[in-house]
């Protein structure tokens, strides 16, 4: 068994070497539990890869935005990676426009994976008829090493950041907690950060109905005993101490129901981070005027893009550049 694993790794290494020597254009190959079904170059810098995995139901789209000089910078030049997680009712295409507009000529690879319309970036406790729904394993244990294998990345903690909006804002902080060795920076834009807040629970449970039940798939029922309660076990506030050695940024408005519902949890997480001396940048931009860029303080793209514009220089200052 050990020899079989060795030869698989050797084959991967040889394939990667061939890719490096023959082309500066990404050539996406299967590995790490992901099977490449197709890959399409949508523009000079934007790629769309469709993969399958035994961890999640159905084929999954991954959009990848490489720097403008990726194909001309040489085989030895590596880039930091930013993972961008979408919100509920959305998919891997959601971040494309904002990522293209904001990252511009930055020396950065942006990875935008599908997370399911209601996946919540976790391994579901009650997957039901949608099984399997192991989004955490898909993203953190398959996608991250697959990206490092297929692209010229700074493949360590200091070379990765993660950010997300709404459901994805929760996902970004949640993944940074569980995989703190993967990321040096994590940012939440209007994230559902406090899963123990009854108003947040009510909002999540009523996003959709699956198998004639409210959305209990990701975290189970809030009434479960604490020892088996997914809302408690996967709450970002419960695990806040795991964010040590990671730079955190939290953005939230308060000009509509959803952002106002998420705001108290944002403050609670901020207060605990400060108490634990974990570096945090916090922006309650209220009605949006303070952050600008057309933000109206609501749970919408104008504010998420404004937050992204604001946080990206902070990320770039921390991320390790190519070597």
PDB file of N, CA and C in Angstrom, residues 69-116:
ATOM      1  N   UNK A  69      -0.117  38.703 -15.575  1.00  0.00           N
ATOM      2  CA  UNK A  69       1.208  38.294 -16.052  1.00  0.00           C
ATOM      3  C   UNK A  69       1.507  36.821 -15.771  1.00  0.00           C
ATOM      4  N   UNK A  70       0.468  36.033 -15.433  1.00  0.00           N
ATOM      5  CA  UNK A  70       0.712  34.645 -15.044  1.00  0.00           C
ATOM      6  C   UNK A  70       1.447  33.869 -16.135  1.00  0.00           C
ATOM      7  N   UNK A  71       1.044  34.049 -17.389  1.00  0.00           N
ATOM      8  CA  UNK A  71       1.620  33.264 -18.482  1.00  0.00           C
ATOM      9  C   UNK A  71       2.978  33.775 -18.947  1.00  0.00           C
ATOM     10  N   UNK A  72       3.398  34.938 -18.445  1.00  0.00           N
ATOM     11  CA  UNK A  72       4.671  35.513 -18.901  1.00  0.00           C
ATOM     12  C   UNK A  72       5.689  35.685 -17.777  1.00  0.00           C
ATOM     13  N   UNK A  73       5.312  35.358 -16.558  1.00  0.00           N
ATOM     14  CA  UNK A  73       6.193  35.639 -15.413  1.00  0.00           C
ATOM     15  C   UNK A  73       7.243  34.561 -15.181  1.00  0.00           C
ATOM     16  N   UNK A  74       7.146  33.450 -15.914  1.00  0.00           N
ATOM     17  CA  UNK A  74       8.151  32.403 -15.768  1.00  0.00           C
ATOM     18  C   UNK A  74       7.696  31.274 -14.869  1.00  0.00           C
ATOM     19  N   UNK A  75       8.260  30.093 -15.108  1.00  0.00           N
ATOM     20  CA  UNK A  75       7.826  28.899 -14.392  1.00  0.00           C
ATOM     21  C   UNK A  75       8.172  28.903 -12.913  1.00  0.00           C
ATOM     22  N   UNK A  76       9.083  29.766 -12.497  1.00  0.00           N
ATOM     23  CA  UNK A  76       9.500  29.779 -11.103  1.00  0.00           C
ATOM     24  C   UNK A  76       8.753  30.804 -10.258  1.00  0.00           C
ATOM     25  N   UNK A  77       7.937  31.637 -10.913  1.00  0.00           N
ATOM     26  CA  UNK A  77       7.228  32.683 -10.156  1.00  0.00           C
ATOM     27  C   UNK A  77       5.935  32.120  -9.576  1.00  0.00           C
ATOM     28  N   UNK A  78       5.741  32.339  -8.275  1.00  0.00           N
ATOM     29  CA  UNK A  78       4.553  31.826  -7.592  1.00  0.00           C
ATOM     30  C   UNK A  78       3.723  32.982  -7.037  1.00  0.00           C
ATOM     31  N   UNK A  79       2.439  32.700  -6.817  1.00  0.00           N
ATOM     32  CA  UNK A  79       1.498  33.738  -6.411  1.00  0.00           C
ATOM     33  C   UNK A  79       0.704  33.317  -5.176  1.00  0.00           C
ATOM     34  N   UNK A  80       0.380  34.275  -4.302  1.00  0.00           N
ATOM     35  CA  UNK A  80      -0.539  33.965  -3.204  1.00  0.00           C
ATOM     36  C   UNK A  80      -1.944  33.714  -3.751  1.00  0.00           C
ATOM     37  N   UNK A  81      -2.774  33.062  -2.946  1.00  0.00           N
ATOM     38  CA  UNK A  81      -4.116  32.670  -3.378  1.00  0.00           C
ATOM     39  C   UNK A  81      -5.154  33.240  -2.420  1.00  0.00           C
ATOM     40  N   UNK A  82      -6.222  33.789  -2.983  1.00  0.00           N
ATOM     41  CA  UNK A  82      -7.377  34.246  -2.218  1.00  0.00           C
ATOM     42  C   UNK A  82      -8.581  33.401  -2.603  1.00  0.00           C
ATOM     43  N   UNK A  83      -9.185  32.738  -1.610  1.00  0.00           N
ATOM     44  CA  UNK A  83     -10.414  31.972  -1.826  1.00  0.00           C
ATOM     45  C   UNK A  83     -11.603  32.879  -1.516  1.00  0.00           C
ATOM     46  N   UNK A  84     -12.543  32.974  -2.463  1.00  0.00           N
ATOM     47  CA  UNK A  84     -13.727  33.818  -2.317  1.00  0.00           C
ATOM     48  C   UNK A  84     -14.969  32.935  -2.271  1.00  0.00           C
ATOM     49  N   UNK A  85     -15.715  33.011  -1.164  1.00  0.00           N
ATOM     50  CA  UNK A  85     -16.871  32.144  -0.938  1.00  0.00           C
ATOM     51  C   UNK A  85     -18.172  32.927  -1.124  1.00  0.00           C
ATOM     52  N   UNK A  86     -19.072  32.361  -1.898  1.00  0.00           N
ATOM     53  CA  UNK A  86     -20.335  33.036  -2.208  1.00  0.00           C
ATOM     54  C   UNK A  86     -21.374  32.832  -1.098  1.00  0.00           C
ATOM     55  N   UNK A  87     -22.496  33.517  -1.239  1.00  0.00           N
ATOM     56  CA  UNK A  87     -23.569  33.435  -0.261  1.00  0.00           C
ATOM     57  C   UNK A  87     -24.665  32.469  -0.689  1.00  0.00           C
ATOM     58  N   UNK A  88     -25.748  32.443   0.097  1.00  0.00           N
ATOM     59  CA  UNK A  88     -26.880  31.560  -0.189  1.00  0.00           C
ATOM     60  C   UNK A  88     -27.543  31.943  -1.501  1.00  0.00           C
ATOM     61  N   UNK A  89     -28.187  30.968  -2.119  1.00  0.00           N
ATOM     62  CA  UNK A  89     -28.885  31.111  -3.396  1.00  0.00           C
ATOM     63  C   UNK A  89     -27.926  31.379  -4.564  1.00  0.00           C
ATOM     64  N   UNK A  90     -26.619  31.326  -4.348  1.00  0.00           N
ATOM     65  CA  UNK A  90     -25.650  31.675  -5.392  1.00  0.00           C
ATOM     66  C   UNK A  90     -24.780  30.472  -5.744  1.00  0.00           C
ATOM     67  N   UNK A  91     -23.766  30.719  -6.574  1.00  0.00           N
ATOM     68  CA  UNK A  91     -22.873  29.638  -7.006  1.00  0.00           C
ATOM     69  C   UNK A  91     -21.491  30.210  -7.307  1.00  0.00           C
ATOM     70  N   UNK A  92     -20.651  29.397  -7.952  1.00  0.00           N
ATOM     71  CA  UNK A  92     -19.262  29.780  -8.187  1.00  0.00           C
ATOM     72  C   UNK A  92     -19.103  30.987  -9.101  1.00  0.00           C
ATOM     73  N   UNK A  93     -20.131  31.338  -9.842  1.00  0.00           N
ATOM     74  CA  UNK A  93     -20.022  32.475 -10.764  1.00  0.00           C
ATOM     75  C   UNK A  93     -20.254  33.815 -10.077  1.00  0.00           C
ATOM     76  N   UNK A  94     -20.760  33.790  -8.846  1.00  0.00           N
ATOM     77  CA  UNK A  94     -21.224  35.012  -8.191  1.00  0.00           C
ATOM     78  C   UNK A  94     -20.132  36.065  -8.010  1.00  0.00           C
ATOM     79  N   UNK A  95     -18.933  35.636  -7.685  1.00  0.00           N
ATOM     80  CA  UNK A  95     -17.850  36.568  -7.380  1.00  0.00           C
ATOM     81  C   UNK A  95     -17.127  37.083  -8.628  1.00  0.00           C
ATOM     82  N   UNK A  96     -17.409  36.549  -9.801  1.00  0.00           N
ATOM     83  CA  UNK A  96     -16.579  36.801 -10.976  1.00  0.00           C
ATOM     84  C   UNK A  96     -16.385  38.287 -11.269  1.00  0.00           C
ATOM     85  N   UNK A  97     -17.468  39.020 -11.402  1.00  0.00           N
ATOM     86  CA  UNK A  97     -17.364  40.430 -11.765  1.00  0.00           C
ATOM     87  C   UNK A  97     -16.599  41.244 -10.744  1.00  0.00           C
ATOM     88  N   UNK A  98     -16.927  41.068  -9.466  1.00  0.00           N
ATOM     89  CA  UNK A  98     -16.243  41.825  -8.413  1.00  0.00           C
ATOM     90  C   UNK A  98     -14.770  41.450  -8.343  1.00  0.00           C
ATOM     91  N   UNK A  99     -14.480  40.168  -8.486  1.00  0.00           N
ATOM     92  CA  UNK A  99     -13.079  39.726  -8.435  1.00  0.00           C
ATOM     93  C   UNK A  99     -12.279  40.340  -9.578  1.00  0.00           C
ATOM     94  N   UNK A 100     -12.851  40.358 -10.782  1.00  0.00           N
ATOM     95  CA  UNK A 100     -12.154  40.946 -11.929  1.00  0.00           C
ATOM     96  C   UNK A 100     -11.938  42.443 -11.731  1.00  0.00           C
ATOM     97  N   UNK A 101     -12.963  43.132 -11.221  1.00  0.00           N
ATOM     98  CA  UNK A 101     -12.876  44.582 -11.049  1.00  0.00           C
ATOM     99  C   UNK A 101     -11.891  44.977  -9.955  1.00  0.00           C
ATOM    100  N   UNK A 102     -11.897  44.233  -8.851  1.00  0.00           N
ATOM    101  CA  UNK A 102     -11.150  44.662  -7.669  1.00  0.00           C
ATOM    102  C   UNK A 102      -9.707  44.163  -7.677  1.00  0.00           C
ATOM    103  N   UNK A 103      -9.490  42.923  -8.089  1.00  0.00           N
ATOM    104  CA  UNK A 103      -8.118  42.407  -8.051  1.00  0.00           C
ATOM    105  C   UNK A 103      -7.262  43.028  -9.140  1.00  0.00           C
ATOM    106  N   UNK A 104      -7.883  43.384 -10.286  1.00  0.00           N
ATOM    107  CA  UNK A 104      -7.186  44.114 -11.338  1.00  0.00           C
ATOM    108  C   UNK A 104      -5.834  43.525 -11.673  1.00  0.00           C
ATOM    109  N   UNK A 105      -4.785  44.335 -11.483  1.00  0.00           N
ATOM    110  CA  UNK A 105      -3.427  43.879 -11.814  1.00  0.00           C
ATOM    111  C   UNK A 105      -2.672  43.386 -10.587  1.00  0.00           C
ATOM    112  N   UNK A 106      -3.395  43.006  -9.539  1.00  0.00           N
ATOM    113  CA  UNK A 106      -2.745  42.505  -8.331  1.00  0.00           C
ATOM    114  C   UNK A 106      -2.051  41.172  -8.609  1.00  0.00           C
ATOM    115  N   UNK A 107      -0.970  40.936  -7.894  1.00  0.00           N
ATOM    116  CA  UNK A 107      -0.211  39.689  -8.014  1.00  0.00           C
ATOM    117  C   UNK A 107      -0.870  38.642  -7.117  1.00  0.00           C
ATOM    118  N   UNK A 108      -1.987  38.096  -7.598  1.00  0.00           N
ATOM    119  CA  UNK A 108      -2.849  37.271  -6.753  1.00  0.00           C
ATOM    120  C   UNK A 108      -3.696  36.345  -7.616  1.00  0.00           C
ATOM    121  N   UNK A 109      -3.844  35.098  -7.184  1.00  0.00           N
ATOM    122  CA  UNK A 109      -4.773  34.158  -7.800  1.00  0.00           C
ATOM    123  C   UNK A 109      -6.045  34.149  -6.965  1.00  0.00           C
ATOM    124  N   UNK A 110      -7.204  34.326  -7.601  1.00  0.00           N
ATOM    125  CA  UNK A 110      -8.489  34.267  -6.904  1.00  0.00           C
ATOM    126  C   UNK A 110      -9.204  32.971  -7.289  1.00  0.00           C
ATOM    127  N   UNK A 111      -9.607  32.211  -6.294  1.00  0.00           N
ATOM    128  CA  UNK A 111     -10.308  30.949  -6.508  1.00  0.00           C
ATOM    129  C   UNK A 111     -11.726  31.086  -5.981  1.00  0.00           C
ATOM    130  N   UNK A 112     -12.709  30.807  -6.839  1.00  0.00           N
ATOM    131  CA  UNK A 112     -14.121  30.992  -6.493  1.00  0.00           C
ATOM    132  C   UNK A 112     -14.854  29.663  -6.676  1.00  0.00           C
ATOM    133  N   UNK A 113     -14.946  28.861  -5.620  1.00  0.00           N
ATOM    134  CA  UNK A 113     -15.556  27.537  -5.748  1.00  0.00           C
ATOM    135  C   UNK A 113     -17.058  27.569  -5.507  1.00  0.00           C
ATOM    136  N   UNK A 114     -17.742  26.583  -6.052  1.00  0.00           N
ATOM    137  CA  UNK A 114     -19.140  26.399  -5.707  1.00  0.00           C
ATOM    138  C   UNK A 114     -19.242  25.882  -4.276  1.00  0.00           C
ATOM    139  N   UNK A 115     -20.231  26.399  -3.555  1.00  0.00           N
ATOM    140  CA  UNK A 115     -20.454  25.942  -2.183  1.00  0.00           C
ATOM    141  C   UNK A 115     -21.877  25.499  -1.951  1.00  0.00           C
ATOM    142  N   UNK A 116     -22.625  25.304  -3.042  1.00  0.00           N
ATOM    143  CA  UNK A 116     -24.023  24.920  -2.914  1.00  0.00           C
ATOM    144  C   UNK A 116     -24.882  26.120  -2.544  1.00  0.00           C
TER     145      UNK A 116
END
